[in-house]
Amino acid sequence: MLEVHRTHRAKIRNHSQVVEPLDRHGWDASKLWNVANYHSREEWEETGEIPDHSDLKDELKTHNKYKGLHSQSSQRVLEELAEAFNSWYGKRKADGRANPPGYRKKNYYDSQGRRVHEEHPRSTVTWKQNGIKHDIKNNRVCLSKGAKHKEHPKAWEYILVEYETRPGVTVENLQQVRAVYDKATGRWELHLVCKDEIETPTAPGIETAGIDLGICNFAAVAYSTEEANLYPGNRLKQDSYYFQKEFAKCDDPGGERATRLHKKWSERRTHFFHSLAKHIVERCVARGVGRVNVGNLAGVREDESGESKNWGNHGNLDLHGWAFDRFTKIFTYKAKVEGIEVVEVSERDTSKTCCVCGKEDDNQRVERGLYVCEECDSAFNADVNGAENIRLDLNQSNSESSAILDEDRSTGWLAQPAVYLHDLSSGFQPQEQVVDCKP
Ligand SMILES: [Zn+2]
């Protein structure tokens, strides 16, 4: 059996009865975020290290704000913050202007510039299993309140929410409930995360494909059917350019507008990752692929001397490392559902070895994305070369020859990959021309 998680969105039927406690919990989640954020920044300034979520928990579990939410809900806020700091930490190496996670509040000033009022947004509140009681028959959940909100002797221990999902949806094996505030409608809604078990699917076949993740081409895929596909990262690059420019216009990097932009950017990235993963998985199924090798980034982050190295001329990998990790997770999940195994293999030397003759050359010429081998006179797309070496799992091959293409195999496809560009409305569309990648 294979475990999968599904998230169902649900309307709250007794909204007027629960809006007040949900508001309080949403505000308390923002306040806890701010306290933990302040603490993390102090720690960072004093020691140069960012506390992880368990450090934060040790530090803050007796704090008044921690008691505003059920303990597991408070832990989730700290996890989110630690994730945001980690992501910033990765980005700042490449972009010194990257801002650390902001505070969740808005200040109002009078004409003399004195702060007269402070407002917290309603953050998403997550309940995990210990904080949930599920009444399946009546479509109700009891969500545990924070200790602080239970102090009044007549106060209920939990918020009783009646929900309504789309028709035909069964909410079973509830693992997590997220209360999400929609500013546009002024209403809360629930996201119900359920565990589902499905029959372990049968692999579509015994073929192996290889994926090389990169910056110019976000993904290059090589199939044993002598096919190669390129997925340029233009969309991500354009978004990055656009949102950086918009951030620069924000007066307050932690303010409402900046927060909204961050959210939008992150949604667009997630959408890109999901549609890309879906596109590749569908093609794997059609080609009888049972295993996909994905280049393991650890091998790229460090070279033999243990020093981190630059990714060609395209800047530091750290900026992209988290994007690759995130995509790989999404892809692995979608592949698993189809019975396809995803294996991370070493990327060492995959970019400097010719996938046709196996010759390794440190000074390999790569011009305008073309890999040129002087040994066998091949010239083909450099990212496709990497993907094919990853497909053949160069570093695991016991005999040297197995890492090399069959002599009979044609090599034309290596030079002529199909290119798919992402379009927000229609998904991935094949392009006539190879997109030129300028370093
Ligand atoms: Zn060669």
Tab-separated table of N, CA, C and O in Angstrom, residues 30-111:
chain	number	residue	atom	x	y	z
A	30	SER	N	0.364	35.128	14.534
A	30	SER	CA	1.209	36.225	14.045
A	30	SER	C	2.125	36.742	15.145
A	30	SER	O	3.299	37.039	14.922
A	31	LYS	N	1.580	36.867	16.356
A	31	LYS	CA	2.389	37.391	17.465
A	31	LYS	C	3.517	36.428	17.815
A	31	LYS	O	4.643	36.855	18.076
A	32	LEU	N	3.193	35.130	17.821
A	32	LEU	CA	4.233	34.143	18.122
A	32	LEU	C	5.319	34.190	17.043
A	32	LEU	O	6.518	34.138	17.332
A	33	TRP	N	4.892	34.298	15.793
A	33	TRP	CA	5.831	34.432	14.675
A	33	TRP	C	6.768	35.613	14.933
A	33	TRP	O	7.989	35.503	14.785
A	34	ASN	N	6.205	36.750	15.351
A	34	ASN	CA	7.018	37.954	15.560
A	34	ASN	C	8.008	37.783	16.712
A	34	ASN	O	9.164	38.173	16.604
A	35	VAL	N	7.527	37.191	17.806
A	35	VAL	CA	8.412	36.975	18.955
A	35	VAL	C	9.566	36.056	18.553
A	35	VAL	O	10.739	36.324	18.841
A	36	ALA	N	9.234	34.978	17.861
A	36	ALA	CA	10.259	34.013	17.455
A	36	ALA	C	11.203	34.630	16.421
A	36	ALA	O	12.409	34.364	16.423
A	37	ASN	N	10.643	35.460	15.571
A	37	ASN	CA	11.443	36.138	14.556
A	37	ASN	C	12.459	37.071	15.229
A	37	ASN	O	13.647	37.077	14.894
A	38	TYR	N	11.977	37.836	16.197
A	38	TYR	CA	12.854	38.757	16.929
A	38	TYR	C	13.976	37.975	17.607
A	38	TYR	O	15.149	38.338	17.528
A	39	HIS	N	13.589	36.870	18.220
A	39	HIS	CA	14.566	36.029	18.909
A	39	HIS	C	15.603	35.475	17.923
A	39	HIS	O	16.804	35.465	18.200
A	40	SER	N	15.130	35.029	16.762
A	40	SER	CA	16.043	34.453	15.764
A	40	SER	C	17.043	35.495	15.275
A	40	SER	O	18.228	35.212	15.096
A	41	ARG	N	16.554	36.715	15.033
A	41	ARG	CA	17.448	37.769	14.554
A	41	ARG	C	18.508	38.114	15.587
A	41	ARG	O	19.668	38.342	15.258
A	42	GLU	N	18.087	38.167	16.861
A	42	GLU	CA	19.051	38.446	17.933
A	42	GLU	C	20.133	37.385	17.968
A	42	GLU	O	21.320	37.671	18.051
A	43	GLU	N	19.689	36.137	17.917
A	43	GLU	CA	20.580	34.992	17.955
A	43	GLU	C	21.565	35.053	16.774
A	43	GLU	O	22.760	34.829	16.924
A	44	TRP	N	21.037	35.383	15.633
A	44	TRP	CA	21.826	35.496	14.412
A	44	TRP	C	22.881	36.575	14.562
A	44	TRP	O	24.036	36.401	14.184
A	45	GLU	N	22.504	37.708	15.144
A	45	GLU	CA	23.460	38.793	15.302
A	45	GLU	C	24.535	38.468	16.321
A	45	GLU	O	25.690	38.841	16.177
A	46	GLU	N	24.150	37.768	17.373
A	46	GLU	CA	25.111	37.455	18.433
A	46	GLU	C	26.052	36.330	18.049
A	46	GLU	O	27.236	36.377	18.325
A	47	THR	N	25.514	35.290	17.426
A	47	THR	CA	26.306	34.079	17.212
A	47	THR	C	26.577	33.784	15.737
A	47	THR	O	27.412	32.946	15.430
A	48	GLY	N	25.857	34.460	14.833
A	48	GLY	CA	26.017	34.142	13.418
A	48	GLY	C	25.321	32.855	13.039
A	48	GLY	O	25.502	32.325	11.955
A	49	GLU	N	24.512	32.318	13.965
A	49	GLU	CA	23.786	31.095	13.650
A	49	GLU	C	22.296	31.301	13.819
A	49	GLU	O	21.853	32.065	14.676
A	50	ILE	N	21.545	30.596	13.003
A	50	ILE	CA	20.089	30.711	13.074
A	50	ILE	C	19.549	29.536	13.874
A	50	ILE	O	19.873	28.385	13.579
A	51	PRO	N	18.757	29.810	14.907
A	51	PRO	CA	18.205	28.688	15.684
A	51	PRO	C	17.225	27.882	14.849
A	51	PRO	O	16.500	28.449	14.032
A	52	ASP	N	17.229	26.558	15.005
A	52	ASP	CA	16.228	25.767	14.285
A	52	ASP	C	14.965	25.697	15.139
A	52	ASP	O	14.909	26.258	16.234
A	53	HIS	N	13.948	24.980	14.640
A	53	HIS	CA	12.657	25.085	15.325
A	53	HIS	C	12.679	24.456	16.713
A	53	HIS	O	11.967	24.897	17.603
A	54	SER	N	13.542	23.449	16.923
A	54	SER	CA	13.552	22.866	18.270
A	54	SER	C	14.281	23.792	19.259
A	54	SER	O	13.906	23.868	20.423
A	55	ASP	N	15.311	24.510	18.778
A	55	ASP	CA	15.923	25.541	19.630
A	55	ASP	C	14.885	26.578	20.017
A	55	ASP	O	14.795	27.008	21.176
A	56	LEU	N	14.111	26.986	19.013
A	56	LEU	CA	13.096	28.007	19.248
A	56	LEU	C	12.067	27.519	20.261
A	56	LEU	O	11.640	28.241	21.147
A	57	LYS	N	11.706	26.263	20.123
A	57	LYS	CA	10.710	25.704	21.032
A	57	LYS	C	11.244	25.707	22.465
A	57	LYS	O	10.560	26.115	23.405
A	58	ASP	N	12.499	25.239	22.638
A	58	ASP	CA	13.095	25.231	23.972
A	58	ASP	C	13.085	26.618	24.583
A	58	ASP	O	12.845	26.800	25.764
A	59	GLU	N	13.374	27.593	23.723
A	59	GLU	CA	13.481	28.962	24.204
A	59	GLU	C	12.120	29.565	24.540
A	59	GLU	O	11.992	30.321	25.483
A	60	LEU	N	11.109	29.198	23.756
A	60	LEU	CA	9.843	29.950	23.830
A	60	LEU	C	8.666	29.181	24.428
A	60	LEU	O	7.586	29.748	24.578
A	61	LYS	N	8.864	27.910	24.768
A	61	LYS	CA	7.668	27.124	25.142
A	61	LYS	C	6.976	27.643	26.401
A	61	LYS	O	5.795	27.320	26.615
A	62	THR	N	7.670	28.405	27.221
A	62	THR	CA	6.997	28.955	28.407
A	62	THR	C	6.524	30.381	28.164
A	62	THR	O	5.933	31.008	29.037
A	63	HIS	N	6.797	30.871	26.981
A	63	HIS	CA	6.414	32.243	26.649
A	63	HIS	C	4.891	32.365	26.528
A	63	HIS	O	4.224	31.447	26.047
A	64	ASN	N	4.388	33.490	26.960
A	64	ASN	CA	2.956	33.749	26.929
A	64	ASN	C	2.357	33.551	25.534
A	64	ASN	O	1.267	33.011	25.373
A	65	LYS	N	3.102	33.964	24.516
A	65	LYS	CA	2.581	33.867	23.148
A	65	LYS	C	2.497	32.410	22.677
A	65	LYS	O	1.664	32.061	21.856
A	66	TYR	N	3.385	31.587	23.207
A	66	TYR	CA	3.372	30.168	22.830
A	66	TYR	C	2.075	29.520	23.291
A	66	TYR	O	1.554	28.610	22.668
A	67	LYS	N	1.551	30.038	24.414
A	67	LYS	CA	0.332	29.454	24.985
A	67	LYS	C	-0.933	29.966	24.309
A	67	LYS	O	-2.035	29.600	24.693
A	68	GLY	N	-0.765	30.843	23.331
A	68	GLY	CA	-1.931	31.339	22.602
A	68	GLY	C	-2.528	30.273	21.682
A	68	GLY	O	-3.666	30.368	21.249
A	69	LEU	N	-1.724	29.239	21.362
A	69	LEU	CA	-2.168	28.189	20.452
A	69	LEU	C	-1.929	26.834	21.105
A	69	LEU	O	-1.131	26.703	22.031
A	70	HIS	N	-2.607	25.823	20.593
A	70	HIS	CA	-2.310	24.450	20.993
A	70	HIS	C	-0.821	24.198	20.738
A	70	HIS	O	-0.274	24.707	19.756
A	71	SER	N	-0.167	23.420	21.613
A	71	SER	CA	1.293	23.315	21.524
A	71	SER	C	1.760	22.862	20.137
A	71	SER	O	2.742	23.381	19.605
A	72	GLN	N	1.044	21.920	19.526
A	72	GLN	CA	1.462	21.479	18.180
A	72	GLN	C	1.277	22.584	17.139
A	72	GLN	O	2.030	22.670	16.182
A	73	SER	N	0.256	23.427	17.361
A	73	SER	CA	0.038	24.543	16.438
A	73	SER	C	1.158	25.570	16.583
A	73	SER	O	1.640	26.136	15.602
A	74	SER	N	1.577	25.812	17.829
A	74	SER	CA	2.694	26.728	18.060
A	74	SER	C	3.968	26.183	17.436
A	74	SER	O	4.745	26.911	16.821
A	75	GLN	N	4.175	24.876	17.574
A	75	GLN	CA	5.374	24.267	16.971
A	75	GLN	C	5.393	24.469	15.465
A	75	GLN	O	6.437	24.713	14.877
A	76	ARG	N	4.213	24.358	14.861
A	76	ARG	CA	4.143	24.528	13.403
A	76	ARG	C	4.555	25.943	12.993
A	76	ARG	O	5.235	26.128	11.994
A	77	VAL	N	4.152	26.950	13.790
A	77	VAL	CA	4.560	28.332	13.488
A	77	VAL	C	6.084	28.442	13.534
A	77	VAL	O	6.716	29.050	12.664
A	78	LEU	N	6.683	27.815	14.555
A	78	LEU	CA	8.144	27.882	14.691
A	78	LEU	C	8.840	27.144	13.546
A	78	LEU	O	9.887	27.566	13.056
A	79	GLU	N	8.234	26.035	13.106
A	79	GLU	CA	8.803	25.302	11.959
A	79	GLU	C	8.780	26.172	10.706
A	79	GLU	O	9.760	26.245	9.973
A	80	GLU	N	7.642	26.821	10.491
A	80	GLU	CA	7.527	27.689	9.315
A	80	GLU	C	8.573	28.791	9.339
A	80	GLU	O	9.185	29.112	8.326
A	81	LEU	N	8.769	29.371	10.512
A	81	LEU	CA	9.744	30.453	10.628
A	81	LEU	C	11.156	29.931	10.354
A	81	LEU	O	11.933	30.549	9.620
A	82	ALA	N	11.477	28.779	10.939
A	82	ALA	CA	12.813	28.211	10.732
A	82	ALA	C	13.036	27.901	9.249
A	82	ALA	O	14.117	28.134	8.710
A	83	GLU	N	11.977	27.413	8.579
A	83	GLU	CA	12.088	27.156	7.136
A	83	GLU	C	12.343	28.450	6.372
A	83	GLU	O	13.177	28.496	5.468
A	84	ALA	N	11.622	29.504	6.766
A	84	ALA	CA	11.783	30.792	6.079
A	84	ALA	C	13.201	31.337	6.285
A	84	ALA	O	13.808	31.894	5.372
A	85	PHE	N	13.743	31.170	7.495
A	85	PHE	CA	15.110	31.630	7.745
A	85	PHE	C	16.123	30.815	6.952
A	85	PHE	O	17.082	31.358	6.412
A	86	ASN	N	15.912	29.519	6.860
A	86	ASN	CA	16.830	28.678	6.090
A	86	ASN	C	16.843	29.064	4.633
A	86	ASN	O	17.894	29.115	3.999
A	87	SER	N	15.662	29.327	4.119
A	87	SER	CA	15.565	29.692	2.715
A	87	SER	C	16.239	31.045	2.475
A	87	SER	O	16.960	31.243	1.509
A	88	TRP	N	16.060	31.972	3.412
A	88	TRP	CA	16.738	33.269	3.301
A	88	TRP	C	18.254	33.083	3.390
A	88	TRP	O	19.015	33.676	2.635
A	89	TYR	N	18.684	32.200	4.294
A	89	TYR	CA	20.108	31.978	4.501
A	89	TYR	C	20.760	31.479	3.215
A	89	TYR	O	21.857	31.906	2.852
A	90	GLY	N	20.049	30.593	2.511
A	90	GLY	CA	20.551	30.101	1.235
A	90	GLY	C	20.619	31.215	0.206
A	90	GLY	O	21.606	31.368	-0.504
A	91	LYS	N	19.568	32.034	0.164
A	91	LYS	CA	19.498	33.059	-0.869
A	91	LYS	C	20.496	34.183	-0.647
A	91	LYS	O	21.009	34.761	-1.595
A	92	ARG	N	20.766	34.514	0.608
A	92	ARG	CA	21.584	35.687	0.859
A	92	ARG	C	23.030	35.498	0.401
A	92	ARG	O	23.736	36.455	0.124
A	93	LYS	N	23.444	34.238	0.287
A	93	LYS	CA	24.794	33.981	-0.212
A	93	LYS	C	24.931	34.465	-1.653
A	93	LYS	O	25.993	34.879	-2.082
A	94	ALA	N	23.833	34.340	-2.383
A	94	ALA	CA	23.865	34.734	-3.783
A	94	ALA	C	23.406	36.169	-3.965
A	94	ALA	O	23.831	36.858	-4.877
A	95	ASP	N	22.529	36.612	-3.089
A	95	ASP	CA	21.962	37.935	-3.234
A	95	ASP	C	21.981	38.617	-1.872
A	95	ASP	O	21.149	38.369	-1.011
A	96	GLY	N	22.988	39.472	-1.674
A	96	GLY	CA	23.183	40.132	-0.395
A	96	GLY	C	22.019	41.014	0.019
A	96	GLY	O	21.875	41.361	1.177
A	97	ARG	N	21.152	41.343	-0.948
A	97	ARG	CA	20.026	42.217	-0.624
A	97	ARG	C	18.797	41.444	-0.173
A	97	ARG	O	17.793	42.032	0.191
A	98	ALA	N	18.888	40.118	-0.235
A	98	ALA	CA	17.730	39.317	0.176
A	98	ALA	C	17.365	39.661	1.619
A	98	ALA	O	18.243	39.818	2.466
A	99	ASN	N	16.085	39.806	1.876
A	99	ASN	CA	15.635	40.176	3.213
A	99	ASN	C	15.297	38.946	4.039
A	99	ASN	O	14.720	38.007	3.533
A	100	PRO	N	15.638	38.998	5.335
A	100	PRO	CA	15.202	37.901	6.216
A	100	PRO	C	13.672	37.942	6.349
A	100	PRO	O	13.055	38.949	6.014
A	101	PRO	N	13.068	36.860	6.848
A	101	PRO	CA	11.607	36.835	6.993
A	101	PRO	C	11.123	38.057	7.781
A	101	PRO	O	11.734	38.435	8.770
A	102	GLY	N	10.038	38.666	7.336
A	102	GLY	CA	9.556	39.895	7.950
A	102	GLY	C	8.664	39.640	9.154
A	102	GLY	O	8.345	38.504	9.490
A	103	TYR	N	8.274	40.739	9.791
A	103	TYR	CA	7.331	40.644	10.905
A	103	TYR	C	5.915	40.690	10.368
A	103	TYR	O	5.659	41.321	9.342
A	104	ARG	N	5.015	40.022	11.067
A	104	ARG	CA	3.621	40.016	10.633
A	104	ARG	C	2.827	41.053	11.409
A	104	ARG	O	2.098	40.741	12.339
A	105	LYS	N	3.052	42.309	11.049
A	105	LYS	CA	2.233	43.351	11.658
A	105	LYS	C	2.309	44.598	10.805
A	105	LYS	O	3.176	44.747	9.950
A	106	LYS	N	1.367	45.461	11.047
A	106	LYS	CA	1.332	46.700	10.315
A	106	LYS	C	1.216	47.817	11.329
A	106	LYS	O	0.386	47.761	12.233
A	107	ASN	N	2.071	48.825	11.177
A	107	ASN	CA	2.042	49.941	12.121
A	107	ASN	C	1.378	51.156	11.496
A	107	ASN	O	1.518	51.407	10.304
A	108	TYR	N	0.654	51.876	12.308
A	108	TYR	CA	0.044	53.123	11.844
A	108	TYR	C	0.663	54.287	12.618
A	108	TYR	O	0.872	54.196	13.832
A	109	TYR	N	0.977	55.371	11.896
A	109	TYR	CA	1.671	56.502	12.511
A	109	TYR	C	0.823	57.768	12.414
A	109	TYR	O	0.037	57.936	11.493
A	110	ASP	N	1.019	58.677	13.375
A	110	ASP	CA	0.342	59.979	13.261
A	110	ASP	C	1.224	60.926	12.460
A	110	ASP	O	2.298	60.548	11.980
A	111	SER	N	0.774	62.188	12.321
A	111	SER	CA	1.485	63.116	11.437
A	111	SER	C	2.899	63.434	11.941
A	111	SER	O	3.762	63.844	11.170
